[in-house]
Amino acid sequence: MELPSLPPAFLQLLDAVVPASDRAAVDHSYTTLHWTSFRLNPLKGHPEDTLAELTAHPALTPQAVEGVDGVFTVPPEQREQLTHHPAAGDGRLYIQGLSSMAAVWALDPQPGEEILDLAAAPGGKTSYIAARMQGQGRLAAVEPVKARFHRLKANLQRLGAGHVHTYLKDGVIVGRLTPQRFDRVLLDAPCSSEAQFTRLDPESWAHWSPKKVKDSARLQSKLIRSAYQALKPGGVLLYSTCSLSPEENELVVDGLLREQADVTVEPVALPQPLPQRAGLLHWQGQALAPALAHAVRILPSAHTDAFFLCRLRKAA
Ligand code: SAM
């Protein structure tokens, strides 16, 4: 049976942003179930005991992801068993896409630092940052949508990260409230969620439209300025989205670069080689900042969702 086609406007976007040599693999990724990745959570139980329990399960064959401690994948047909495993229920492991984890790898949080997650719910990245901080330092997480805020708090409790300071606030005003305060800021911005599209489920794009992309871009531009204002001199800002649209990615960063003389774009060195391409330097006839070549576009594949990452540093 023929699968439903992706929306025409989205296909045009793929034509424009995916290199021709990657296009067949990208198209194929929309037609198949993907591998499921997860990380062992050192804030809950002992990772080696959790892994022993998983490998003893007759239906699970976790494969270690090279270069990153405590991260594993299972093939698509094992997703159900993994999701229902007691360790997933009680927070000893957390199911999270490799692209999503890559935002935390690129942020590179350190124990003892003061860190802000400016768009935090449901808390997948917040809890990973907390794990990497090993209980040392201070982590603040912001989320303005009430139901999502409560879900964030519940998830952090379940994942052994109840010590994270949570704030029910609009991220746009946080920079003004806490200027130059944080060593690192993660802005995993609200976006048009293009990464969730799959031809196996037309509902996956039911809420998407070019207008949603424009509206998201407007909010992202405000949030990135707030995130930048909250950053200490010398601090690192990691901007990410699960969108493929340049309006939500390179153009948002380009806007900040045009305004702020004291910001640089740093290369993102991911510990695990993911299918990735450099940020775009042109869009619809407009030249963008050459430094955007350091931004990373993770391509959708059997192991990854589409993702955009850009690591910025404020001059010391
Ligand atoms: N980082 C999260 C994770 O890994 O679990 C996912 C974040 S999701 C992509 C973006 C979040 O931003 C959503 O929870 C959304 O409700 C929130 N958001 C929407 N508007 C916002 C605003 N004005 N300020 C801060 N966050 C906002």
Tab-separated table of C-alpha atoms and ligand atoms in Angstrom:
chain	number	residue	atom	x	y	z
A	1	MET	CA	0.000	0.000	0.000
A	2	GLU	CA	1.231	3.498	-0.929
A	3	LEU	CA	2.035	5.654	2.141
A	4	PRO	CA	0.524	9.172	2.319
A	5	SER	CA	2.770	11.923	0.900
A	6	LEU	CA	4.384	14.579	3.058
A	7	PRO	CA	2.859	18.103	2.644
A	8	PRO	CA	3.983	19.757	-0.656
A	9	ALA	CA	5.405	22.816	1.163
A	10	PHE	CA	7.513	20.515	3.330
A	11	LEU	CA	8.774	18.594	0.285
A	12	GLN	CA	9.852	21.939	-1.213
A	13	LEU	CA	11.721	22.667	2.021
A	14	LEU	CA	13.533	19.301	1.772
A	15	ASP	CA	14.436	20.143	-1.862
A	16	ALA	CA	16.028	23.364	-0.636
A	17	VAL	CA	17.855	22.259	2.515
A	18	VAL	CA	18.862	18.614	2.002
A	19	PRO	CA	21.914	18.052	-0.222
A	20	ALA	CA	20.988	16.016	-3.326
A	21	SER	CA	23.386	13.228	-2.312
A	22	ASP	CA	21.529	12.761	1.020
A	23	ARG	CA	18.016	13.037	-0.343
A	24	ALA	CA	17.231	9.350	-0.992
A	25	ALA	CA	18.304	8.359	2.539
A	26	VAL	CA	16.312	11.238	4.054
A	27	ASP	CA	13.201	10.324	2.035
A	28	HIS	CA	13.577	6.697	3.135
A	29	SER	CA	13.746	7.745	6.814
A	30	TYR	CA	10.146	9.029	6.581
A	31	THR	CA	8.876	5.589	5.575
A	32	THR	CA	10.376	3.359	8.294
A	33	LEU	CA	10.278	2.843	12.060
A	34	HIS	CA	13.460	4.090	13.704
A	35	TRP	CA	15.820	2.613	16.263
A	36	THR	CA	15.140	3.664	19.853
A	37	SER	CA	17.955	5.166	21.922
A	38	PHE	CA	18.117	5.559	25.660
A	39	ARG	CA	20.541	6.566	28.379
A	40	LEU	CA	21.171	5.004	31.752
A	41	ASN	CA	20.430	7.489	34.507
A	42	PRO	CA	23.141	7.739	37.184
A	43	LEU	CA	20.792	9.839	39.351
A	44	LYS	CA	18.577	6.776	39.841
A	45	GLY	CA	20.099	3.388	40.761
A	46	HIS	CA	23.454	2.094	39.513
A	47	PRO	CA	23.824	2.166	35.711
A	48	GLU	CA	25.773	-1.127	35.675
A	49	ASP	CA	22.951	-2.906	37.577
A	50	THR	CA	20.329	-1.413	35.245
A	51	LEU	CA	22.316	-2.567	32.214
A	52	ALA	CA	22.672	-6.078	33.647
A	53	GLU	CA	18.895	-6.198	34.135
A	54	LEU	CA	18.300	-5.076	30.547
A	55	THR	CA	20.727	-7.514	28.970
A	56	ALA	CA	19.141	-10.347	30.982
A	57	HIS	CA	15.764	-9.529	29.384
A	58	PRO	CA	15.066	-12.173	26.714
A	59	ALA	CA	13.579	-9.687	24.215
A	60	LEU	CA	16.122	-6.828	24.563
A	61	THR	CA	19.534	-6.552	22.874
A	62	PRO	CA	20.866	-3.087	23.823
A	63	GLN	CA	23.809	-1.952	21.669
A	64	ALA	CA	26.254	0.562	23.155
A	65	VAL	CA	26.615	3.863	21.280
A	66	GLU	CA	30.346	4.367	20.808
A	67	GLY	CA	32.021	7.392	22.330
A	68	VAL	CA	29.310	8.199	24.880
A	69	ASP	CA	29.035	6.595	28.311
A	70	GLY	CA	25.757	4.953	29.228
A	71	VAL	CA	23.956	5.438	25.890
A	72	PHE	CA	22.416	2.503	23.997
A	73	THR	CA	20.058	1.724	21.109
A	74	VAL	CA	17.605	-1.060	20.378
A	75	PRO	CA	16.033	-1.971	17.013
A	76	PRO	CA	12.503	-0.705	16.242
A	77	GLU	CA	10.772	-3.988	17.123
A	78	GLN	CA	12.091	-3.755	20.731
A	79	ARG	CA	10.676	-0.303	21.462
A	80	GLU	CA	7.537	-1.657	23.098
A	81	GLN	CA	9.431	-3.935	25.530
A	82	LEU	CA	11.867	-1.146	26.396
A	83	THR	CA	9.088	1.380	27.042
A	84	HIS	CA	7.348	-1.056	29.381
A	85	HIS	CA	10.491	-2.158	31.210
A	86	PRO	CA	10.376	-1.277	34.951
A	87	ALA	CA	13.640	0.711	34.601
A	88	ALA	CA	11.940	3.045	32.099
A	89	GLY	CA	8.997	3.437	34.457
A	90	ASP	CA	11.012	4.307	37.553
A	91	GLY	CA	13.554	6.551	35.817
A	92	ARG	CA	16.645	4.321	35.909
A	93	LEU	CA	16.758	4.736	32.148
A	94	TYR	CA	15.400	7.503	29.942
A	95	ILE	CA	14.330	6.980	26.347
A	96	GLN	CA	15.708	9.927	24.372
A	97	GLY	CA	16.684	10.481	20.735
A	98	LEU	CA	20.396	10.719	19.922
A	99	SER	CA	19.770	14.131	18.294
A	100	SER	CA	18.177	15.378	21.500
A	101	MET	CA	21.104	14.053	23.556
A	102	ALA	CA	23.461	15.783	21.106
A	103	ALA	CA	22.230	19.171	22.377
A	104	VAL	CA	23.529	18.254	25.840
A	105	TRP	CA	26.782	16.841	24.448
A	106	ALA	CA	27.313	20.130	22.591
A	107	LEU	CA	26.392	22.251	25.629
A	108	ASP	CA	28.961	20.239	27.637
A	109	PRO	CA	27.696	21.116	31.147
A	110	GLN	CA	30.264	20.840	33.946
A	111	PRO	CA	29.878	20.082	37.678
A	112	GLY	CA	29.885	23.250	39.800
A	113	GLU	CA	28.507	25.560	37.105
A	114	GLU	CA	25.350	27.661	37.100
A	115	ILE	CA	23.236	26.557	34.137
A	116	LEU	CA	19.880	27.638	32.689
A	117	ASP	CA	17.523	25.540	30.570
A	118	LEU	CA	15.223	28.180	29.116
A	119	ALA	CA	12.547	25.970	27.459
A	120	ALA	CA	12.629	22.868	29.565
A	121	ALA	CA	9.493	20.680	29.522
A	122	PRO	CA	9.171	17.731	29.520
A	123	GLY	CA	12.700	17.755	30.961
A	124	GLY	CA	14.619	15.210	28.881
A	125	LYS	CA	17.556	17.549	28.397
A	126	THR	CA	17.253	19.169	31.849
A	127	SER	CA	17.592	15.777	33.529
A	128	TYR	CA	20.553	14.856	31.313
A	129	ILE	CA	22.273	18.148	32.211
A	130	ALA	CA	21.565	17.413	35.907
A	131	ALA	CA	23.149	13.974	35.527
A	132	ARG	CA	26.232	15.484	33.899
A	133	MET	CA	26.536	18.083	36.698
A	134	GLN	CA	26.762	15.212	39.241
A	135	GLY	CA	24.810	17.154	41.861
A	136	GLN	CA	27.353	20.018	41.928
A	137	GLY	CA	26.381	23.562	40.922
A	138	ARG	CA	22.954	25.029	40.251
A	139	LEU	CA	20.559	24.184	37.444
A	140	ALA	CA	17.473	26.316	36.684
A	141	ALA	CA	14.697	25.171	34.333
A	142	VAL	CA	12.026	27.466	32.857
A	143	GLU	CA	8.690	26.474	31.303
A	144	PRO	CA	5.672	28.811	30.848
A	145	VAL	CA	2.938	26.298	29.927
A	146	LYS	CA	1.300	25.184	33.177
A	147	ALA	CA	0.452	21.585	32.259
A	148	ARG	CA	3.914	21.107	30.758
A	149	PHE	CA	5.524	22.731	33.819
A	150	HIS	CA	3.853	20.150	36.090
A	151	ARG	CA	4.960	17.371	33.774
A	152	LEU	CA	8.520	18.764	33.921
A	153	LYS	CA	8.481	18.748	37.738
A	154	ALA	CA	7.069	15.209	37.884
A	155	ASN	CA	9.653	13.932	35.385
A	156	LEU	CA	12.534	15.559	37.263
A	157	GLN	CA	11.347	13.927	40.516
A	158	ARG	CA	11.038	10.540	38.827
A	159	LEU	CA	14.519	10.896	37.303
A	160	GLY	CA	16.192	11.778	40.626
A	161	ALA	CA	16.638	15.435	39.616
A	162	GLY	CA	14.190	16.964	42.107
A	163	HIS	CA	16.948	19.385	43.176
A	164	VAL	CA	16.666	21.323	39.872
A	165	HIS	CA	15.142	24.795	40.429
A	166	THR	CA	12.001	25.084	38.279
A	167	TYR	CA	10.244	28.304	37.237
A	168	LEU	CA	6.800	28.717	35.656
A	169	LYS	CA	7.799	31.719	33.519
A	170	ASP	CA	7.912	33.116	30.011
A	171	GLY	CA	11.503	32.608	28.872
A	172	VAL	CA	11.381	35.909	26.972
A	173	ILE	CA	11.676	37.902	30.231
A	174	VAL	CA	14.267	35.721	31.970
A	175	GLY	CA	17.256	37.526	30.432
A	176	ARG	CA	16.036	40.820	31.887
A	177	LEU	CA	15.440	39.221	35.308
A	178	THR	CA	18.832	37.463	35.514
A	179	PRO	CA	21.285	39.333	33.253
A	180	GLN	CA	24.833	37.937	32.856
A	181	ARG	CA	24.269	35.214	35.432
A	182	PHE	CA	24.759	31.788	33.858
A	183	ASP	CA	27.882	29.885	32.752
A	184	ARG	CA	25.811	27.995	30.169
A	185	VAL	CA	22.325	28.378	28.744
A	186	LEU	CA	20.429	25.780	26.733
A	187	LEU	CA	17.705	27.164	24.486
A	188	ASP	CA	15.990	24.104	23.003
A	189	ALA	CA	13.428	26.356	21.435
A	190	PRO	CA	9.717	25.705	20.889
A	191	CYS	CA	9.490	25.021	17.148
A	192	SER	CA	7.350	23.698	14.312
A	193	SER	CA	8.460	20.138	15.249
A	194	GLU	CA	9.205	19.097	11.675
A	195	ALA	CA	11.417	16.308	13.038
A	196	GLN	CA	8.347	14.385	14.140
A	197	PHE	CA	7.017	13.877	10.617
A	198	THR	CA	6.610	10.288	9.460
A	199	ARG	CA	4.676	8.988	6.464
A	200	LEU	CA	3.554	6.104	8.700
A	201	ASP	CA	1.280	8.594	10.527
A	202	PRO	CA	-0.208	11.625	8.700
A	203	GLU	CA	-1.278	13.000	12.115
A	204	SER	CA	2.433	13.756	12.631
A	205	TRP	CA	2.109	16.873	10.415
A	206	ALA	CA	-1.534	17.725	11.177
A	207	HIS	CA	-0.587	20.869	13.146
A	208	TRP	CA	2.189	22.032	10.827
A	209	SER	CA	1.965	24.910	8.331
A	210	PRO	CA	4.300	27.563	6.878
A	211	LYS	CA	2.528	30.022	9.241
A	212	LYS	CA	3.555	27.875	12.226
A	213	VAL	CA	7.159	28.154	11.028
A	214	LYS	CA	6.871	31.973	10.880
A	215	ASP	CA	5.225	32.226	14.304
A	216	SER	CA	7.848	29.929	15.827
A	217	ALA	CA	10.652	32.018	14.297
A	218	ARG	CA	9.249	35.198	15.844
A	219	LEU	CA	9.224	33.663	19.343
A	220	GLN	CA	12.638	32.036	18.851
A	221	SER	CA	14.184	35.420	17.984
A	222	LYS	CA	12.923	36.845	21.273
A	223	LEU	CA	14.024	33.813	23.253
A	224	ILE	CA	17.564	33.753	21.844
A	225	ARG	CA	18.048	37.396	22.881
A	226	SER	CA	16.794	36.588	26.369
A	227	ALA	CA	19.074	33.537	26.562
A	228	TYR	CA	22.029	35.633	25.433
A	229	GLN	CA	21.293	38.347	27.988
A	230	ALA	CA	21.198	35.724	30.769
A	231	LEU	CA	24.686	34.512	29.816
A	232	LYS	CA	27.836	35.540	31.747
A	233	PRO	CA	30.717	37.015	29.749
A	234	GLY	CA	32.649	33.983	28.498
A	235	GLY	CA	29.543	31.784	28.780
A	236	VAL	CA	28.180	29.265	26.262
A	237	LEU	CA	24.714	29.334	24.674
A	238	LEU	CA	23.495	26.227	22.887
A	239	TYR	CA	20.611	26.946	20.510
A	240	SER	CA	18.699	23.963	19.155
A	241	THR	CA	15.441	23.086	17.415
A	242	CYS	CA	13.836	19.972	15.964
A	243	SER	CA	12.965	21.925	12.815
A	244	LEU	CA	14.518	21.854	9.342
A	245	SER	CA	13.357	25.352	8.374
A	246	PRO	CA	16.181	27.923	8.054
A	247	GLU	CA	13.756	30.596	9.375
A	248	GLU	CA	13.809	28.770	12.748
A	249	ASN	CA	17.506	27.952	12.689
A	250	GLU	CA	20.228	29.847	10.811
A	251	LEU	CA	18.115	33.016	10.435
A	252	VAL	CA	17.422	33.200	14.189
A	253	VAL	CA	21.141	32.909	14.978
A	254	ASP	CA	22.054	35.275	12.123
A	255	GLY	CA	19.749	37.912	13.653
A	256	LEU	CA	21.616	37.677	16.967
A	257	LEU	CA	25.019	37.774	15.263
A	258	ARG	CA	24.058	40.985	13.433
A	259	GLU	CA	23.085	42.673	16.720
A	260	GLN	CA	25.829	41.488	19.063
A	261	ALA	CA	29.460	42.175	18.307
A	262	ASP	CA	30.683	40.045	21.238
A	263	VAL	CA	29.357	36.670	20.093
A	264	THR	CA	31.164	33.903	18.239
A	265	VAL	CA	29.937	30.622	16.792
A	266	GLU	CA	31.976	27.639	17.952
A	267	PRO	CA	32.422	24.305	16.186
A	268	VAL	CA	30.276	21.523	17.638
A	269	ALA	CA	32.319	18.390	18.225
A	270	LEU	CA	29.889	15.552	18.867
A	271	PRO	CA	31.332	12.476	20.613
A	272	GLN	CA	29.259	10.210	18.364
A	273	PRO	CA	29.358	10.656	14.574
A	274	LEU	CA	25.750	11.353	13.536
A	275	PRO	CA	24.593	12.030	9.936
A	276	GLN	CA	25.245	15.756	9.914
A	277	ARG	CA	25.858	18.681	7.557
A	278	ALA	CA	27.059	22.258	8.131
A	279	GLY	CA	24.632	25.138	8.684
A	280	LEU	CA	23.401	26.998	5.592
A	281	LEU	CA	25.199	30.169	4.494
A	282	HIS	CA	22.483	31.411	2.104
A	283	TRP	CA	18.736	31.375	2.193
A	284	GLN	CA	16.357	32.677	-0.455
A	285	GLY	CA	18.958	34.999	-1.961
A	286	GLN	CA	20.132	36.305	1.420
A	287	ALA	CA	23.741	35.741	2.517
A	288	LEU	CA	24.047	34.602	6.126
A	289	ALA	CA	26.981	34.926	8.550
A	290	PRO	CA	29.877	32.714	7.351
A	291	ALA	CA	30.345	31.533	10.971
A	292	LEU	CA	27.101	29.570	10.569
A	293	ALA	CA	29.237	26.945	8.820
A	294	HIS	CA	29.963	25.798	12.421
A	295	ALA	CA	26.274	25.134	13.076
A	296	VAL	CA	25.148	21.528	12.659
A	297	ARG	CA	22.144	20.120	10.835
A	298	ILE	CA	21.520	16.530	11.912
A	299	LEU	CA	19.713	14.699	9.120
A	300	PRO	CA	16.801	12.338	9.734
A	301	SER	CA	17.871	8.700	9.457
A	302	ALA	CA	17.042	5.281	10.946
A	303	HIS	CA	18.965	6.356	14.078
A	304	THR	CA	18.354	10.115	14.274
A	305	ASP	CA	15.627	12.732	14.068
A	306	ALA	CA	16.239	15.998	12.217
A	307	PHE	CA	17.865	18.556	14.510
A	308	PHE	CA	19.678	21.903	14.409
A	309	LEU	CA	22.464	22.796	16.851
A	310	CYS	CA	24.470	25.995	17.166
A	311	ARG	CA	26.983	26.693	19.934
A	312	LEU	CA	27.601	30.375	20.689
A	313	ARG	CA	30.035	32.034	23.084
A	314	LYS	CA	29.816	35.503	24.621
A	315	ALA	CA	33.212	37.238	24.709
A	316	ALA	CA	34.896	37.147	28.138
B	1	SAM	N1	14.091	20.728	26.128
B	1	SAM	C1	12.888	19.907	26.258
B	1	SAM	C2	13.287	18.458	26.438
B	1	SAM	O1	14.339	18.059	25.950
B	1	SAM	O2	12.549	17.713	27.090
B	1	SAM	C3	11.959	20.123	25.078
B	1	SAM	C4	11.606	21.558	24.891
B	1	SAM	S1	10.362	21.832	23.681
B	1	SAM	C5	11.250	21.711	22.211
B	1	SAM	C6	10.093	23.540	23.839
B	1	SAM	C7	9.397	23.955	25.115
B	1	SAM	O3	9.360	25.383	25.133
B	1	SAM	C8	7.957	23.487	25.242
B	1	SAM	O4	7.777	22.812	26.459
B	1	SAM	C9	7.157	24.782	25.232
B	1	SAM	O5	6.001	24.749	26.041
B	1	SAM	C10	8.177	25.759	25.780
B	1	SAM	N2	7.882	27.192	25.490
B	1	SAM	C11	6.918	27.711	24.699
B	1	SAM	N3	6.952	29.057	24.766
B	1	SAM	C12	7.958	29.388	25.602
B	1	SAM	C13	8.449	30.625	26.113
B	1	SAM	N4	7.907	31.801	25.758
B	1	SAM	N5	9.463	30.582	26.996
B	1	SAM	C14	10.034	29.397	27.370
B	1	SAM	N6	9.591	28.200	26.918
B	1	SAM	C15	8.566	28.203	26.058
